[in-house]
XYZ file of N, CA and C in Angstrom:
363
model
N 0.922 -1.326 0.088
C -0.047 -0.216 0.094
C 0.929 1.368 -0.036
N 0.596 2.054 -0.766
C 1.337 3.408 -0.973
C 0.418 4.561 -0.869
N 0.965 5.616 -0.213
C 0.186 6.833 0.155
C 0.997 8.066 -0.475
N 0.199 8.667 -1.317
C 0.969 9.943 -1.648
C 0.258 11.220 -1.371
N 0.935 12.064 -0.608
C 0.249 13.270 -0.227
C 0.691 14.376 -1.191
N 0.035 15.326 -1.269
C 0.302 16.704 -2.070
C -0.501 17.743 -1.672
N -0.384 18.888 -2.119
C -1.171 20.196 -1.787
C -0.603 21.238 -0.947
N 0.516 20.994 -0.363
C 1.197 21.696 0.805
C 1.801 22.894 -0.175
N 2.220 24.096 0.696
C 2.786 25.102 0.022
C 3.064 26.247 1.109
N 3.497 27.358 0.609
C 3.753 28.554 1.360
C 2.367 29.540 1.385
N 1.842 29.751 2.319
C 0.649 30.742 2.397
C 0.655 31.754 3.609
N -0.231 32.704 3.481
C -0.333 33.773 4.395
C -1.355 33.546 5.432
N -1.115 33.972 6.639
C -2.216 33.946 7.541
C -3.605 34.270 7.073
N -4.550 33.225 7.330
C -5.699 33.467 6.997
C -6.163 32.709 5.720
N -5.081 32.376 5.099
C -5.372 31.612 3.627
C -5.901 30.027 3.821
N -6.356 29.579 2.803
C -6.756 28.048 2.813
C -5.792 27.375 1.967
N -5.798 26.188 2.329
C -4.932 24.994 1.250
C -5.851 23.806 1.536
N -5.975 23.029 0.491
C -6.476 21.675 0.276
C -5.492 20.740 0.155
N -5.180 19.782 1.156
C -4.158 18.585 0.957
C -4.988 17.482 0.374
N -4.112 16.587 -0.357
C -4.952 15.308 -1.067
C -3.695 14.309 -0.684
N -4.369 13.039 -0.593
C -3.560 11.892 -0.335
C -4.151 10.635 -1.215
N -3.538 10.198 -2.243
C -3.828 9.265 -2.989
C -3.360 8.136 -2.530
N -4.187 6.932 -2.351
C -3.935 5.583 -1.771
C -3.771 4.511 -3.068
N -2.844 3.623 -3.085
C -2.769 2.699 -4.222
C -2.197 1.510 -3.567
N -2.628 0.442 -4.200
C -2.032 -0.955 -3.715
C -2.894 -1.565 -2.759
N -4.114 -1.112 -2.161
C -4.817 -1.703 -1.423
C -6.356 -1.185 -1.683
N -7.267 -1.787 -0.964
C -8.827 -1.255 -1.097
C -8.759 -0.031 0.028
N -9.030 1.049 -0.770
C -9.119 2.363 0.018
C -10.328 2.279 1.039
N -11.382 1.892 0.822
C -12.485 1.715 1.624
C -12.422 0.835 2.804
N -11.252 -0.013 2.937
C -11.046 -0.976 3.842
C -10.248 -0.009 5.032
N -9.732 1.031 4.825
C -8.984 1.710 5.648
C -9.640 2.824 6.351
N -9.300 2.878 7.759
C -9.548 4.331 8.347
C -8.465 5.297 7.887
N -8.860 6.454 7.884
C -7.668 7.301 7.344
C -7.470 8.492 8.307
N -6.249 8.823 8.480
C -6.152 10.192 9.498
C -5.002 11.040 8.989
N -4.968 12.277 9.401
C -3.880 13.285 8.945
C -3.281 13.477 10.402
N -2.041 13.558 10.270
C -1.117 14.025 11.375
C -0.140 15.192 10.815
N 0.408 15.774 11.809
C 1.471 16.847 11.423
C 2.630 16.776 12.374
N 3.655 17.292 11.858
C 4.810 17.315 12.795
C 5.728 18.702 12.495
N 5.406 19.522 13.666
C 6.185 20.740 13.376
C 7.712 20.637 13.806
N 8.613 21.537 13.489
C 9.989 21.622 13.853
C 10.206 21.435 15.203
N 10.896 20.476 15.671
C 11.283 20.345 17.073
C 10.265 19.751 17.966
N 9.080 19.317 17.405
C 8.061 18.687 18.058
C 7.671 17.280 17.582
N 6.989 16.526 18.452
C 6.561 15.376 17.996
C 5.242 15.274 17.069
N 5.195 14.186 16.332
C 3.917 14.313 15.491
C 2.719 14.064 16.319
N 1.746 14.987 15.692
C 0.575 15.078 16.429
C -0.914 14.634 15.582
N -1.774 14.371 16.210
C -3.166 13.942 15.381
C -3.564 15.179 15.121
N -4.355 15.278 13.732
C -5.082 16.400 13.216
C -6.384 16.076 12.961
N -6.815 15.052 12.271
C -7.983 14.795 11.917
C -8.024 13.235 11.540
N -9.331 12.571 11.687
C -9.497 11.097 11.284
C -10.964 11.095 10.637
N -11.059 10.054 9.828
C -12.302 9.878 9.118
C -12.448 8.271 9.131
N -13.659 7.886 9.141
C -13.978 6.328 9.209
C -13.934 5.834 7.650
N -14.101 4.529 7.526
C -13.903 3.902 6.470
C -14.789 4.297 5.351
N -16.050 4.611 5.660
C -17.065 5.053 4.667
C -17.369 6.527 4.706
N -16.515 7.194 5.464
C -16.681 8.795 5.700
C -17.763 9.106 6.449
N -18.462 8.313 7.267
C -19.556 8.906 8.086
C -19.258 9.450 9.443
N -18.070 9.147 9.757
C -17.670 9.637 11.124
C -16.101 10.439 10.977
N -16.304 11.399 11.778
C -14.912 12.390 11.641
C -14.677 12.796 12.967
N -13.417 13.180 13.120
C -12.885 13.659 14.546
C -11.806 14.541 14.303
N -11.650 15.738 15.167
C -10.704 16.666 14.887
C -9.894 16.894 16.286
N -8.665 17.322 16.123
C -8.003 17.773 17.435
C -8.758 19.188 17.726
N -8.500 19.787 18.890
C -9.145 20.829 19.406
C -8.559 22.031 18.627
N -7.193 21.933 18.430
C -6.588 23.049 17.603
C -6.981 23.367 16.324
N -7.706 22.245 15.522
C -8.145 22.632 14.198
C -9.706 22.503 14.046
N -10.301 22.143 14.958
C -11.795 21.835 14.988
C -12.311 23.102 14.553
N -13.210 23.253 13.522
C -13.964 24.382 13.070
C -13.107 24.996 12.023
N -12.055 24.840 11.736
C -11.369 25.359 10.647
C -10.938 24.446 9.351
N -10.601 23.068 9.955
C -10.063 22.139 8.992
C -11.439 21.003 8.884
N -11.366 20.492 7.757
C -12.319 19.442 7.391
C -11.634 18.309 6.527
N -11.923 17.152 6.980
C -11.220 15.939 6.607
C -12.467 15.359 5.644
N -12.198 14.731 4.524
C -13.158 14.251 3.741
C -12.317 13.088 2.849
N -13.141 12.178 2.228
C -12.614 11.056 1.358
C -13.618 10.777 0.275
N -12.880 10.378 -0.930
C -13.781 9.956 -2.059
C -13.120 8.504 -2.402
N -14.001 7.603 -1.902
C -13.615 6.250 -1.874
C -13.665 5.680 -3.362
N -14.307 6.527 -4.572
C -14.306 6.236 -5.754
C -12.850 6.618 -6.383
N -12.230 7.529 -5.780
C -11.229 7.998 -6.306
C -9.984 7.789 -5.480
N -10.117 6.963 -4.461
C -9.025 6.368 -3.618
C -8.207 7.611 -3.134
N -8.877 8.449 -2.594
C -8.398 9.869 -2.177
C -8.802 10.278 -0.959
N -8.077 10.814 -0.072
C -8.167 11.450 1.340
C -8.053 13.000 0.999
N -8.748 13.743 1.782
C -8.587 15.240 1.557
C -8.311 15.886 3.074
N -7.881 17.064 2.998
C -7.988 17.813 4.163
C -7.834 19.408 3.845
N -9.199 19.905 4.043
C -9.464 21.302 3.631
C -9.112 22.096 5.001
N -8.187 23.156 4.494
C -7.633 23.760 5.810
C -7.862 25.161 5.668
N -8.684 25.934 6.391
C -9.188 27.168 6.490
C -8.527 28.054 7.733
N -8.617 29.361 7.395
C -8.143 30.172 8.370
C -6.465 29.699 9.101
N -5.871 29.474 8.180
C -4.535 28.928 8.620
C -3.762 30.066 9.296
N -3.000 29.464 10.298
C -2.128 30.297 11.294
C -0.692 29.783 11.050
N 0.213 30.733 11.484
C 1.689 30.184 11.658
C 1.805 29.155 12.599
N 0.715 28.851 13.462
C 0.939 27.651 14.285
C 0.575 26.356 13.563
N 0.015 26.480 12.373
C -0.325 25.225 11.684
C 0.821 24.753 10.766
N 2.013 25.716 10.868
C 3.156 25.205 10.008
C 3.760 23.727 10.335
N 3.829 22.997 9.553
C 4.427 21.586 9.680
C 4.359 20.860 8.504
N 5.045 19.609 8.737
C 4.759 18.689 7.720
C 3.458 17.800 7.818
N 2.624 17.669 6.950
C 1.561 17.053 7.252
C 1.342 15.556 6.458
N 1.063 14.626 7.313
C 1.193 13.135 6.758
C -0.020 12.661 7.008
N -0.493 11.854 5.797
C -1.597 10.886 5.732
C -1.354 9.542 6.183
N -2.280 8.900 6.665
C -1.946 7.533 7.221
C -3.194 6.675 7.121
N -3.000 5.474 6.724
C -3.856 4.466 6.865
C -3.899 3.335 7.722
N -5.022 2.838 8.173
C -4.922 1.741 9.190
C -6.292 1.001 9.175
N -6.606 -0.001 10.174
C -7.668 -0.554 10.180
C -8.881 0.126 10.833
N -8.487 1.073 11.492
C -9.662 1.993 12.070
C -9.200 3.646 12.030
N -10.253 4.491 12.267
C -9.906 5.835 12.420
C -9.405 6.268 13.820
N -8.165 5.834 14.019
C -7.703 6.217 15.435
C -7.079 7.555 15.472
N -6.842 7.985 16.833
C -6.271 9.085 16.879
C -4.825 9.113 17.265
N -4.269 8.125 17.368
C -2.863 7.918 17.742
C -2.042 7.276 16.727
N -0.758 7.767 16.276
C -0.261 7.338 15.301
C 0.084 5.802 15.203
N 0.326 5.274 16.391
C 0.624 3.822 16.367
C -0.445 2.803 15.828
N -1.553 3.284 15.638
C -2.609 2.530 15.135
C -2.699 2.262 13.695
N -1.633 3.032 13.101
C -1.799 3.079 11.562
C -0.464 2.495 11.074
N -0.876 1.674 9.851
C 0.032 0.770 9.320
C 1.029 1.417 7.998
N 0.123 2.403 7.403
C 0.775 2.843 6.142
C 0.689 4.391 6.289
N 1.885 5.124 5.696
C 2.124 6.459 5.899
C 2.538 7.054 4.546
N 2.087 8.314 4.260
C 2.507 9.037 3.173
C 3.981 9.520 3.445
N 4.370 10.466 2.591
C 5.763 10.679 2.907
C 5.675 12.496 3.209
N 4.489 12.968 3.473
C 4.468 14.138 4.112
C 4.377 15.300 2.891
N 3.843 16.341 3.463
C 3.753 17.594 2.488
C 3.912 18.829 3.361
N 4.777 19.598 3.087
C 5.014 20.708 3.997
C 4.238 22.039 3.820
N 3.559 22.456 5.032
C 2.634 23.446 5.002
C 3.338 24.544 5.881
N 3.692 25.822 5.255
C 4.218 26.743 5.758
C 3.334 27.975 5.685
N 3.023 28.562 6.999
C 2.193 29.798 7.039
C 2.835 30.979 7.611
N 3.078 32.011 6.561
C 3.867 33.012 7.091
C 3.601 34.208 6.373
N 3.661 35.464 6.973
C 3.535 36.537 6.418
C 4.801 37.203 5.793
């Protein structure tokens, strides 16, 4: 199973970005999916998760109300719509696939390579 994340970039505070993660080599709808991020000098942290069919989502307190996770099982693609970005959101963002939509990274079997999001004026 391979995960390819994309969509990161350099944006200004208040801007929006949409991250994508294409999954190949497995049955996408069999996986709970998550987004995690790692800022410089910090450990990786949970951002958002979504259940296999997309009916359930859950967010960290720091992004709830600003970010939206979604998936298209026909396109084998996971998304993260990020609105109202702030410098505190600067990090490498990783997508992950596992047997369920868990909030801890040790519950995931497969990881994308990460995409850099930098928020700066």
